[in-house]
Amino acid sequence: VPVASIAEDLLALRVRVAPGLPVSGMLVPAERLVLVDGAEPSDRRRFTLAHEVAHWVLHCASPASAPPVLCRQVHAGGGRDVREREANVFAADLLMPEDAVRGAAAAGNTDPLALAPVFAVSEAAMRWRLYNLGLMPAARDGP
Ligand SMILES: [Zn+2]
């Protein structure tokens, strides 16, 4: 899933990789700007970008007046904040489409280590997606 293209070409957001950003990801609605931490591995950055895209789509009804959104430790699990959880669910749906994951499972592939590179996500994100779709009995590391 070309998440950078979705953010930039479809949604007209500007995406910048910022080394040393103090958070995993940041959305500045008034500037249509997404910053992702350049220190994180590329599969994590992809999930972070999808997560910030989710905030834009789901939570920015009036971007001009919306405050910046700061996101820490963005991955498949999710925290207590309902908007953070919604953004993680949206990001997982976007990067690991249910039909494609179920298709892989039907072909006998439910190994998160093998599937993670197929979807260009982290093993932890893949593991949670398989678990949440009922394709794996248990998740090893929780949120
Ligand atoms: Zn967030």
mmCIF file of C-alpha atoms in Angstrom, residues 1-135:
data_model
loop_
_atom_site.group_PDB
_atom_site.id
_atom_site.type_symbol
_atom_site.label_atom_id
_atom_site.label_comp_id
_atom_site.label_asym_id
_atom_site.label_seq_id
_atom_site.Cartn_x
_atom_site.Cartn_y
_atom_site.Cartn_z
ATOM 1 C CA VAL A 1 0.000 0.000 0.000
ATOM 2 C CA PRO A 2 1.608 3.286 -1.127
ATOM 3 C CA VAL A 3 0.937 5.205 2.065
ATOM 4 C CA ALA A 4 3.301 8.088 1.251
ATOM 5 C CA SER A 5 1.535 8.594 -2.074
ATOM 6 C CA ILE A 6 -1.867 8.488 -0.354
ATOM 7 C CA ALA A 7 -0.727 11.142 2.115
ATOM 8 C CA GLU A 8 0.922 13.436 -0.405
ATOM 9 C CA ASP A 9 -0.902 12.930 -3.695
ATOM 10 C CA LEU A 10 -4.396 12.029 -2.534
ATOM 11 C CA LEU A 11 -4.682 14.052 0.684
ATOM 12 C CA ALA A 12 -2.234 16.853 -0.224
ATOM 13 C CA LEU A 13 -0.333 16.516 3.015
ATOM 14 C CA ARG A 14 3.352 17.372 3.190
ATOM 15 C CA VAL A 15 5.410 14.555 4.685
ATOM 16 C CA ARG A 16 8.818 15.234 6.191
ATOM 17 C CA VAL A 17 11.221 12.858 7.891
ATOM 18 C CA ALA A 18 12.693 14.694 10.851
ATOM 19 C CA PRO A 19 15.777 13.231 12.533
ATOM 20 C CA GLY A 20 15.605 13.643 16.291
ATOM 21 C CA LEU A 21 11.896 14.392 16.467
ATOM 22 C CA PRO A 22 10.972 13.974 20.158
ATOM 23 C CA VAL A 23 7.877 11.932 19.228
ATOM 24 C CA SER A 24 7.248 9.109 16.726
ATOM 25 C CA GLY A 25 4.983 11.246 14.617
ATOM 26 C CA MET A 26 3.342 14.632 14.532
ATOM 27 C CA LEU A 27 0.481 16.142 12.548
ATOM 28 C CA VAL A 28 0.205 19.911 12.138
ATOM 29 C CA PRO A 29 -3.290 20.260 10.652
ATOM 30 C CA ALA A 30 -3.106 24.002 9.944
ATOM 31 C CA GLU A 31 -0.006 23.426 7.777
ATOM 32 C CA ARG A 32 -1.151 20.075 6.322
ATOM 33 C CA LEU A 33 2.190 18.821 7.598
ATOM 34 C CA VAL A 34 3.194 15.377 8.875
ATOM 35 C CA LEU A 35 6.540 14.837 10.578
ATOM 36 C CA VAL A 36 7.868 11.349 11.276
ATOM 37 C CA ASP A 37 10.915 10.492 13.371
ATOM 38 C CA GLY A 38 13.848 9.687 11.102
ATOM 39 C CA ALA A 39 15.518 7.677 13.865
ATOM 40 C CA GLU A 40 12.925 4.907 13.659
ATOM 41 C CA PRO A 41 13.198 2.009 11.189
ATOM 42 C CA SER A 42 11.361 2.388 7.885
ATOM 43 C CA ASP A 43 8.593 -0.096 8.709
ATOM 44 C CA ARG A 44 7.824 1.831 11.900
ATOM 45 C CA ARG A 45 7.881 5.131 10.013
ATOM 46 C CA ARG A 46 5.379 3.707 7.528
ATOM 47 C CA PHE A 47 2.989 2.774 10.324
ATOM 48 C CA THR A 48 3.472 6.176 11.952
ATOM 49 C CA LEU A 49 2.656 7.909 8.668
ATOM 50 C CA ALA A 50 -0.487 5.785 8.222
ATOM 51 C CA HIS A 51 -1.424 6.649 11.818
ATOM 52 C CA GLU A 52 -1.025 10.394 11.187
ATOM 53 C CA VAL A 53 -3.035 10.056 7.967
ATOM 54 C CA ALA A 54 -5.748 8.478 10.140
ATOM 55 C CA HIS A 55 -5.768 11.498 12.466
ATOM 56 C CA TRP A 56 -6.134 13.726 9.432
ATOM 57 C CA VAL A 57 -8.991 11.723 7.936
ATOM 58 C CA LEU A 58 -10.822 10.881 11.171
ATOM 59 C CA HIS A 59 -10.111 13.718 13.560
ATOM 60 C CA CYS A 60 -9.498 16.911 11.602
ATOM 61 C CA ALA A 61 -12.913 18.241 10.666
ATOM 62 C CA SER A 62 -11.651 21.842 10.861
ATOM 63 C CA PRO A 63 -7.910 21.678 10.168
ATOM 64 C CA ALA A 64 -7.285 25.413 10.339
ATOM 65 C CA SER A 65 -8.124 25.535 14.038
ATOM 66 C CA ALA A 66 -7.053 22.036 15.055
ATOM 67 C CA PRO A 67 -4.093 21.865 17.401
ATOM 68 C CA PRO A 68 -1.016 19.818 16.436
ATOM 69 C CA VAL A 69 -1.258 16.119 17.269
ATOM 70 C CA LEU A 70 1.780 14.550 18.902
ATOM 71 C CA CYS A 71 2.051 10.762 18.813
ATOM 72 C CA ARG A 72 4.446 8.623 20.785
ATOM 73 C CA GLN A 73 5.287 4.963 20.306
ATOM 74 C CA VAL A 74 2.863 4.472 17.497
ATOM 75 C CA HIS A 75 2.377 0.826 16.662
ATOM 76 C CA ALA A 76 -0.268 -1.804 16.337
ATOM 77 C CA GLY A 77 -1.271 -2.002 19.983
ATOM 78 C CA GLY A 78 -2.663 1.336 21.036
ATOM 79 C CA GLY A 79 -3.072 3.203 24.277
ATOM 80 C CA ARG A 80 -5.962 4.417 26.354
ATOM 81 C CA ASP A 81 -6.708 7.468 24.247
ATOM 82 C CA VAL A 82 -9.629 6.570 21.988
ATOM 83 C CA ARG A 83 -8.330 8.727 19.128
ATOM 84 C CA GLU A 84 -4.944 7.000 19.295
ATOM 85 C CA ARG A 85 -6.647 3.604 19.191
ATOM 86 C CA GLU A 86 -8.825 4.683 16.264
ATOM 87 C CA ALA A 87 -5.764 5.908 14.395
ATOM 88 C CA ASN A 88 -3.959 2.611 14.996
ATOM 89 C CA VAL A 89 -6.934 0.567 13.791
ATOM 90 C CA PHE A 90 -7.212 2.760 10.683
ATOM 91 C CA ALA A 91 -3.468 2.448 10.017
ATOM 92 C CA ALA A 92 -3.567 -1.344 10.357
ATOM 93 C CA ASP A 93 -6.570 -1.526 7.997
ATOM 94 C CA LEU A 94 -4.786 0.690 5.503
ATOM 95 C CA LEU A 95 -1.397 -1.068 5.528
ATOM 96 C CA MET A 96 -2.631 -4.647 6.000
ATOM 97 C CA PRO A 97 -5.959 -4.880 4.133
ATOM 98 C CA GLU A 98 -8.172 -7.581 5.621
ATOM 99 C CA ASP A 99 -8.754 -9.352 2.288
ATOM 100 C CA ALA A 100 -5.022 -9.579 1.593
ATOM 101 C CA VAL A 101 -4.185 -10.835 5.081
ATOM 102 C CA ARG A 102 -7.004 -13.387 4.964
ATOM 103 C CA GLY A 103 -5.829 -14.426 1.504
ATOM 104 C CA ALA A 104 -2.331 -15.089 2.794
ATOM 105 C CA ALA A 105 -3.765 -17.029 5.711
ATOM 106 C CA ALA A 106 -5.942 -19.107 3.375
ATOM 107 C CA ALA A 107 -2.777 -19.949 1.436
ATOM 108 C CA GLY A 108 -1.263 -21.208 4.678
ATOM 109 C CA ASN A 109 0.835 -18.206 5.632
ATOM 110 C CA THR A 110 0.122 -16.884 9.127
ATOM 111 C CA ASP A 111 3.745 -16.385 10.187
ATOM 112 C CA PRO A 112 4.134 -12.710 11.181
ATOM 113 C CA LEU A 113 7.869 -12.839 10.523
ATOM 114 C CA ALA A 114 7.255 -13.981 6.929
ATOM 115 C CA LEU A 115 4.265 -11.702 6.297
ATOM 116 C CA ALA A 116 5.679 -8.472 7.768
ATOM 117 C CA PRO A 117 7.952 -7.771 4.754
ATOM 118 C CA VAL A 118 5.080 -8.547 2.356
ATOM 119 C CA PHE A 119 3.117 -5.629 3.826
ATOM 120 C CA ALA A 120 6.238 -3.605 4.750
ATOM 121 C CA VAL A 121 5.253 -3.389 8.389
ATOM 122 C CA SER A 122 6.989 -4.415 11.610
ATOM 123 C CA GLU A 123 6.635 -7.950 12.897
ATOM 124 C CA ALA A 124 4.802 -6.588 15.967
ATOM 125 C CA ALA A 125 2.258 -4.774 13.793
ATOM 126 C CA MET A 126 1.771 -7.889 11.641
ATOM 127 C CA ARG A 127 1.351 -10.065 14.713
ATOM 128 C CA TRP A 128 -1.356 -7.769 16.098
ATOM 129 C CA ARG A 129 -3.181 -7.656 12.795
ATOM 130 C CA LEU A 130 -3.244 -11.461 12.549
ATOM 131 C CA TYR A 131 -4.383 -11.685 16.144
ATOM 132 C CA ASN A 132 -7.134 -9.100 15.724
ATOM 133 C CA LEU A 133 -8.437 -10.881 12.629
ATOM 134 C CA GLY A 134 -8.574 -14.127 14.587
ATOM 135 C CA LEU A 135 -5.848 -15.700 12.457
#
